[in-house]
Amino acid sequence: NKWEAKKLKIIGTIGCILNKKNLKDYAIEGFKNYIENAYYPDGTSNDLKTRDALHYHISGLTPCIATFINLSKFDRRFDLYEYVSEAGSSIKKSVEYVVPFATGEQQREEWTNSKVKLDKERAAAGFEEYQPGKLFEPKKAYPLFEWACYYNAGWYSIFEKSKTEKYMATWIGLLNSPLVRN
């Protein structure tokens, strides 16, 4: 889940700042294991299968990409975006899975088959965000693609395709945009 990716991001960052090989090695191997165990070759994830929510799928990908971009400057081994596990899963495939939902070309009903008790409790309590059948909002993918544009500048067009939301870039989005990177 996303907490594993966030934990590895912190360990990797500390390892790079302090130049501690053991911490960097731990984070790199941890990310490889995370990719192997949390994602599938078709681009889906454990979060999609158990929670039935693209929101959680995205929140696991974002810290991975941020780490890969930022820490590969310190140690090239952190550049794991295109790394493919023995099972065939990769962060790249899992980001590509999100594209049609981020552009609005496909719609996705969230939470309809969640197996997680907390999700069901949130829905029963009336939390709008967790209601089964709630359509995924493309703008929820924007933070992921602000980072992912680093690897594929063409994805910046996702922000332009939004029919309902005006996009205001954050610093991350601006620095990874084709305006700056080309």
PDB file of C-alpha atoms in Angstrom, residues 5-181:
ATOM      1  CA  ALA A   5       6.100   3.508  -0.718  1.00  0.00           C
ATOM      2  CA  LYS A   6       6.169   6.519   1.598  1.00  0.00           C
ATOM      3  CA  LYS A   7       8.327   4.659   4.134  1.00  0.00           C
ATOM      4  CA  LEU A   8      10.808   3.659   1.414  1.00  0.00           C
ATOM      5  CA  LYS A   9      10.875   7.240   0.131  1.00  0.00           C
ATOM      6  CA  ILE A  10      11.918   8.478   3.585  1.00  0.00           C
ATOM      7  CA  ILE A  11      14.551   5.758   4.044  1.00  0.00           C
ATOM      8  CA  GLY A  12      15.962   6.378   0.565  1.00  0.00           C
ATOM      9  CA  THR A  13      16.059  10.130   1.114  1.00  0.00           C
ATOM     10  CA  ILE A  14      17.913   9.746   4.415  1.00  0.00           C
ATOM     11  CA  GLY A  15      20.288   7.277   2.762  1.00  0.00           C
ATOM     12  CA  CYS A  16      21.074   9.737  -0.025  1.00  0.00           C
ATOM     13  CA  ILE A  17      21.468  12.738   2.281  1.00  0.00           C
ATOM     14  CA  LEU A  18      23.793  10.855   4.638  1.00  0.00           C
ATOM     15  CA  ASN A  19      25.340   8.835   1.794  1.00  0.00           C
ATOM     16  CA  LYS A  20      24.619   5.594   3.647  1.00  0.00           C
ATOM     17  CA  LYS A  21      24.839   2.669   1.251  1.00  0.00           C
ATOM     18  CA  ASN A  22      22.931   0.312   3.557  1.00  0.00           C
ATOM     19  CA  LEU A  23      19.910   2.658   3.676  1.00  0.00           C
ATOM     20  CA  LYS A  24      19.994   3.239  -0.077  1.00  0.00           C
ATOM     21  CA  ASP A  25      20.267  -0.500  -0.728  1.00  0.00           C
ATOM     22  CA  TYR A  26      17.366  -1.169   1.645  1.00  0.00           C
ATOM     23  CA  ALA A  27      15.162   1.393  -0.114  1.00  0.00           C
ATOM     24  CA  ILE A  28      16.060   0.225  -3.622  1.00  0.00           C
ATOM     25  CA  GLU A  29      15.414  -3.442  -2.822  1.00  0.00           C
ATOM     26  CA  GLY A  30      12.269  -2.399  -0.959  1.00  0.00           C
ATOM     27  CA  PHE A  31      10.946  -0.565  -4.023  1.00  0.00           C
ATOM     28  CA  LYS A  32      11.662  -3.600  -6.201  1.00  0.00           C
ATOM     29  CA  ASN A  33       9.749  -5.812  -3.768  1.00  0.00           C
ATOM     30  CA  TYR A  34       6.957  -3.239  -3.579  1.00  0.00           C
ATOM     31  CA  ILE A  35       6.632  -3.200  -7.374  1.00  0.00           C
ATOM     32  CA  GLU A  36       6.637  -7.019  -7.419  1.00  0.00           C
ATOM     33  CA  ASN A  37       3.985  -7.386  -4.714  1.00  0.00           C
ATOM     34  CA  ALA A  38       1.739  -4.331  -5.061  1.00  0.00           C
ATOM     35  CA  TYR A  39       1.316  -4.127  -8.860  1.00  0.00           C
ATOM     36  CA  TYR A  40       0.312  -6.480 -11.660  1.00  0.00           C
ATOM     37  CA  PRO A  41       1.575  -6.844 -15.255  1.00  0.00           C
ATOM     38  CA  ASP A  42      -1.671  -5.335 -16.617  1.00  0.00           C
ATOM     39  CA  GLY A  43      -1.024  -2.096 -14.689  1.00  0.00           C
ATOM     40  CA  THR A  44      -3.551  -2.750 -11.936  1.00  0.00           C
ATOM     41  CA  SER A  45      -2.641  -3.041  -8.266  1.00  0.00           C
ATOM     42  CA  ASN A  46      -3.543  -4.710  -5.002  1.00  0.00           C
ATOM     43  CA  ASP A  47      -5.275  -1.460  -4.046  1.00  0.00           C
ATOM     44  CA  LEU A  48      -7.532  -1.695  -7.089  1.00  0.00           C
ATOM     45  CA  LYS A  49      -8.325  -5.336  -6.373  1.00  0.00           C
ATOM     46  CA  THR A  50      -9.017  -4.913  -2.648  1.00  0.00           C
ATOM     47  CA  ARG A  51     -10.342  -1.362  -2.381  1.00  0.00           C
ATOM     48  CA  ASP A  52     -11.702  -0.954  -5.904  1.00  0.00           C
ATOM     49  CA  ALA A  53     -10.526   2.647  -5.905  1.00  0.00           C
ATOM     50  CA  LEU A  54      -8.228   4.322  -8.399  1.00  0.00           C
ATOM     51  CA  HIS A  55      -7.603   6.933  -5.699  1.00  0.00           C
ATOM     52  CA  TYR A  56      -5.532   4.431  -3.682  1.00  0.00           C
ATOM     53  CA  HIS A  57      -3.794   3.088  -6.780  1.00  0.00           C
ATOM     54  CA  ILE A  58      -2.624   6.623  -7.581  1.00  0.00           C
ATOM     55  CA  SER A  59      -1.569   7.410  -4.022  1.00  0.00           C
ATOM     56  CA  GLY A  60       0.817   4.440  -4.107  1.00  0.00           C
ATOM     57  CA  LEU A  61       2.356   5.462  -7.429  1.00  0.00           C
ATOM     58  CA  THR A  62       2.999   9.128  -6.667  1.00  0.00           C
ATOM     59  CA  PRO A  63       5.621   8.684  -3.907  1.00  0.00           C
ATOM     60  CA  CYS A  64       7.412   6.095  -6.057  1.00  0.00           C
ATOM     61  CA  ILE A  65       7.755   8.454  -8.987  1.00  0.00           C
ATOM     62  CA  ALA A  66       8.781  11.377  -6.770  1.00  0.00           C
ATOM     63  CA  THR A  67      11.480   9.199  -5.224  1.00  0.00           C
ATOM     64  CA  PHE A  68      12.722   7.851  -8.540  1.00  0.00           C
ATOM     65  CA  ILE A  69      13.064  11.347 -10.003  1.00  0.00           C
ATOM     66  CA  ASN A  70      14.631  13.029  -6.991  1.00  0.00           C
ATOM     67  CA  LEU A  71      16.910  10.305  -5.666  1.00  0.00           C
ATOM     68  CA  SER A  72      18.243   9.089  -9.018  1.00  0.00           C
ATOM     69  CA  LYS A  73      20.249  12.336  -9.026  1.00  0.00           C
ATOM     70  CA  PHE A  74      22.140  10.933  -6.015  1.00  0.00           C
ATOM     71  CA  ASP A  75      22.214   7.290  -7.070  1.00  0.00           C
ATOM     72  CA  ARG A  76      21.158   6.078 -10.544  1.00  0.00           C
ATOM     73  CA  ARG A  77      19.914   2.806  -9.045  1.00  0.00           C
ATOM     74  CA  PHE A  78      16.845   4.701  -7.823  1.00  0.00           C
ATOM     75  CA  ASP A  79      15.708   5.199 -11.422  1.00  0.00           C
ATOM     76  CA  LEU A  80      13.177   2.364 -11.199  1.00  0.00           C
ATOM     77  CA  TYR A  81      10.358   3.861 -13.264  1.00  0.00           C
ATOM     78  CA  GLU A  82      10.834   1.332 -16.082  1.00  0.00           C
ATOM     79  CA  TYR A  83      12.010  -1.496 -13.831  1.00  0.00           C
ATOM     80  CA  VAL A  84       9.992  -4.641 -14.577  1.00  0.00           C
ATOM     81  CA  SER A  85       9.619  -7.218 -11.814  1.00  0.00           C
ATOM     82  CA  GLU A  86       9.946 -10.951 -12.420  1.00  0.00           C
ATOM     83  CA  ALA A  87       6.143 -11.088 -12.472  1.00  0.00           C
ATOM     84  CA  GLY A  88       6.049  -8.408 -15.194  1.00  0.00           C
ATOM     85  CA  SER A  89       4.749  -5.503 -13.116  1.00  0.00           C
ATOM     86  CA  SER A  90       6.157  -1.981 -13.312  1.00  0.00           C
ATOM     87  CA  ILE A  91       5.399   1.522 -12.160  1.00  0.00           C
ATOM     88  CA  LYS A  92       5.363   2.629 -15.801  1.00  0.00           C
ATOM     89  CA  LYS A  93       2.590   0.144 -16.674  1.00  0.00           C
ATOM     90  CA  SER A  94       0.617   1.182 -13.603  1.00  0.00           C
ATOM     91  CA  VAL A  95       0.830   4.869 -14.527  1.00  0.00           C
ATOM     92  CA  GLU A  96      -0.201   4.055 -18.103  1.00  0.00           C
ATOM     93  CA  TYR A  97      -3.231   2.223 -16.694  1.00  0.00           C
ATOM     94  CA  VAL A  98      -4.461   5.527 -15.213  1.00  0.00           C
ATOM     95  CA  VAL A  99      -4.200   7.584 -18.443  1.00  0.00           C
ATOM     96  CA  PRO A 100      -7.693   6.916 -19.903  1.00  0.00           C
ATOM     97  CA  PHE A 101      -9.299   7.756 -16.554  1.00  0.00           C
ATOM     98  CA  ALA A 102      -7.194  10.904 -16.160  1.00  0.00           C
ATOM     99  CA  THR A 103      -8.198  12.121 -19.623  1.00  0.00           C
ATOM    100  CA  GLY A 104     -11.854  11.263 -19.077  1.00  0.00           C
ATOM    101  CA  GLU A 105     -11.843   8.879 -22.047  1.00  0.00           C
ATOM    102  CA  GLN A 106     -13.001   6.152 -19.669  1.00  0.00           C
ATOM    103  CA  GLN A 107     -15.108   6.420 -16.559  1.00  0.00           C
ATOM    104  CA  ARG A 108     -14.673   4.329 -13.482  1.00  0.00           C
ATOM    105  CA  GLU A 109     -17.045   3.660 -10.626  1.00  0.00           C
ATOM    106  CA  GLU A 110     -15.149   3.634  -7.347  1.00  0.00           C
ATOM    107  CA  TRP A 111     -15.653   1.530  -4.202  1.00  0.00           C
ATOM    108  CA  THR A 112     -18.285  -0.773  -5.741  1.00  0.00           C
ATOM    109  CA  ASN A 113     -16.455  -3.966  -4.781  1.00  0.00           C
ATOM    110  CA  SER A 114     -14.229  -2.874  -1.901  1.00  0.00           C
ATOM    111  CA  LYS A 115     -13.296  -5.718   0.425  1.00  0.00           C
ATOM    112  CA  VAL A 116     -12.063  -3.332   3.131  1.00  0.00           C
ATOM    113  CA  LYS A 117     -14.213  -2.890   6.227  1.00  0.00           C
ATOM    114  CA  LEU A 118     -13.128   0.744   6.705  1.00  0.00           C
ATOM    115  CA  ASP A 119     -14.340   1.676   3.211  1.00  0.00           C
ATOM    116  CA  LYS A 120     -17.738   0.133   3.937  1.00  0.00           C
ATOM    117  CA  GLU A 121     -17.923   1.943   7.283  1.00  0.00           C
ATOM    118  CA  ARG A 122     -17.108   5.263   5.620  1.00  0.00           C
ATOM    119  CA  ALA A 123     -19.827   4.683   3.032  1.00  0.00           C
ATOM    120  CA  ALA A 124     -22.343   3.721   5.739  1.00  0.00           C
ATOM    121  CA  ALA A 125     -21.428   6.875   7.680  1.00  0.00           C
ATOM    122  CA  GLY A 126     -22.415   8.923   4.628  1.00  0.00           C
ATOM    123  CA  PHE A 127     -18.986  10.128   3.511  1.00  0.00           C
ATOM    124  CA  GLU A 128     -19.622  11.235  -0.060  1.00  0.00           C
ATOM    125  CA  GLU A 129     -16.088  10.413  -1.227  1.00  0.00           C
ATOM    126  CA  TYR A 130     -16.528   6.725  -0.295  1.00  0.00           C
ATOM    127  CA  GLN A 131     -19.959   5.993  -1.748  1.00  0.00           C
ATOM    128  CA  PRO A 132     -20.024   2.874  -3.931  1.00  0.00           C
ATOM    129  CA  GLY A 133     -20.432   3.821  -7.573  1.00  0.00           C
ATOM    130  CA  LYS A 134     -18.995   7.325  -7.190  1.00  0.00           C
ATOM    131  CA  LEU A 135     -17.335   8.202 -10.471  1.00  0.00           C
ATOM    132  CA  PHE A 136     -13.605   8.786 -10.424  1.00  0.00           C
ATOM    133  CA  GLU A 137     -12.830  12.462 -11.010  1.00  0.00           C
ATOM    134  CA  PRO A 138     -10.015  12.920 -13.564  1.00  0.00           C
ATOM    135  CA  LYS A 139      -8.567  15.861 -11.608  1.00  0.00           C
ATOM    136  CA  LYS A 140      -7.689  13.399  -8.811  1.00  0.00           C
ATOM    137  CA  ALA A 141      -4.991  12.032 -11.141  1.00  0.00           C
ATOM    138  CA  TYR A 142      -3.368  15.424 -11.737  1.00  0.00           C
ATOM    139  CA  PRO A 143      -0.808  15.195  -8.903  1.00  0.00           C
ATOM    140  CA  LEU A 144       0.392  11.851 -10.303  1.00  0.00           C
ATOM    141  CA  PHE A 145       0.778  13.237 -13.810  1.00  0.00           C
ATOM    142  CA  GLU A 146       2.579  16.348 -12.604  1.00  0.00           C
ATOM    143  CA  TRP A 147       5.341  13.921 -11.628  1.00  0.00           C
ATOM    144  CA  ALA A 148       4.848  11.443 -14.494  1.00  0.00           C
ATOM    145  CA  CYS A 149       5.345  14.197 -17.094  1.00  0.00           C
ATOM    146  CA  TYR A 150       9.026  13.919 -16.201  1.00  0.00           C
ATOM    147  CA  TYR A 151       9.049  10.575 -18.019  1.00  0.00           C
ATOM    148  CA  ASN A 152       6.532  11.369 -20.745  1.00  0.00           C
ATOM    149  CA  ALA A 153       6.115  15.036 -21.677  1.00  0.00           C
ATOM    150  CA  GLY A 154       3.107  14.090 -23.809  1.00  0.00           C
ATOM    151  CA  TRP A 155       1.134  13.447 -20.661  1.00  0.00           C
ATOM    152  CA  TYR A 156       1.092  17.170 -19.999  1.00  0.00           C
ATOM    153  CA  SER A 157      -1.793  17.246 -22.496  1.00  0.00           C
ATOM    154  CA  ILE A 158      -3.915  15.470 -19.847  1.00  0.00           C
ATOM    155  CA  PHE A 159      -4.308  18.823 -18.128  1.00  0.00           C
ATOM    156  CA  GLU A 160      -5.404  20.478 -21.370  1.00  0.00           C
ATOM    157  CA  LYS A 161      -8.002  17.772 -22.109  1.00  0.00           C
ATOM    158  CA  SER A 162      -9.968  18.400 -18.954  1.00  0.00           C
ATOM    159  CA  LYS A 163     -13.405  19.546 -19.968  1.00  0.00           C
ATOM    160  CA  THR A 164     -14.637  20.533 -16.523  1.00  0.00           C
ATOM    161  CA  GLU A 165     -11.588  21.637 -14.555  1.00  0.00           C
ATOM    162  CA  LYS A 166      -9.138  24.422 -15.192  1.00  0.00           C
ATOM    163  CA  TYR A 167      -5.636  23.324 -14.308  1.00  0.00           C
ATOM    164  CA  MET A 168      -3.249  25.495 -12.325  1.00  0.00           C
ATOM    165  CA  ALA A 169       0.201  23.915 -12.219  1.00  0.00           C
ATOM    166  CA  THR A 170       1.976  23.458  -8.925  1.00  0.00           C
ATOM    167  CA  TRP A 171       5.741  23.906  -8.803  1.00  0.00           C
ATOM    168  CA  ILE A 172       6.114  20.184  -9.391  1.00  0.00           C
ATOM    169  CA  GLY A 173       3.919  20.366 -12.475  1.00  0.00           C
ATOM    170  CA  LEU A 174       5.764  23.388 -13.805  1.00  0.00           C
ATOM    171  CA  LEU A 175       9.244  21.931 -13.275  1.00  0.00           C
ATOM    172  CA  ASN A 176       8.288  18.650 -14.965  1.00  0.00           C
ATOM    173  CA  SER A 177       6.379  20.356 -17.787  1.00  0.00           C
ATOM    174  CA  PRO A 178       7.542  20.488 -21.409  1.00  0.00           C
ATOM    175  CA  LEU A 179       7.894  24.261 -20.936  1.00  0.00           C
ATOM    176  CA  VAL A 180      10.860  23.737 -18.636  1.00  0.00           C
ATOM    177  CA  ARG A 181      12.164  20.317 -19.648  1.00  0.00           C
TER     178      ARG A 181
END
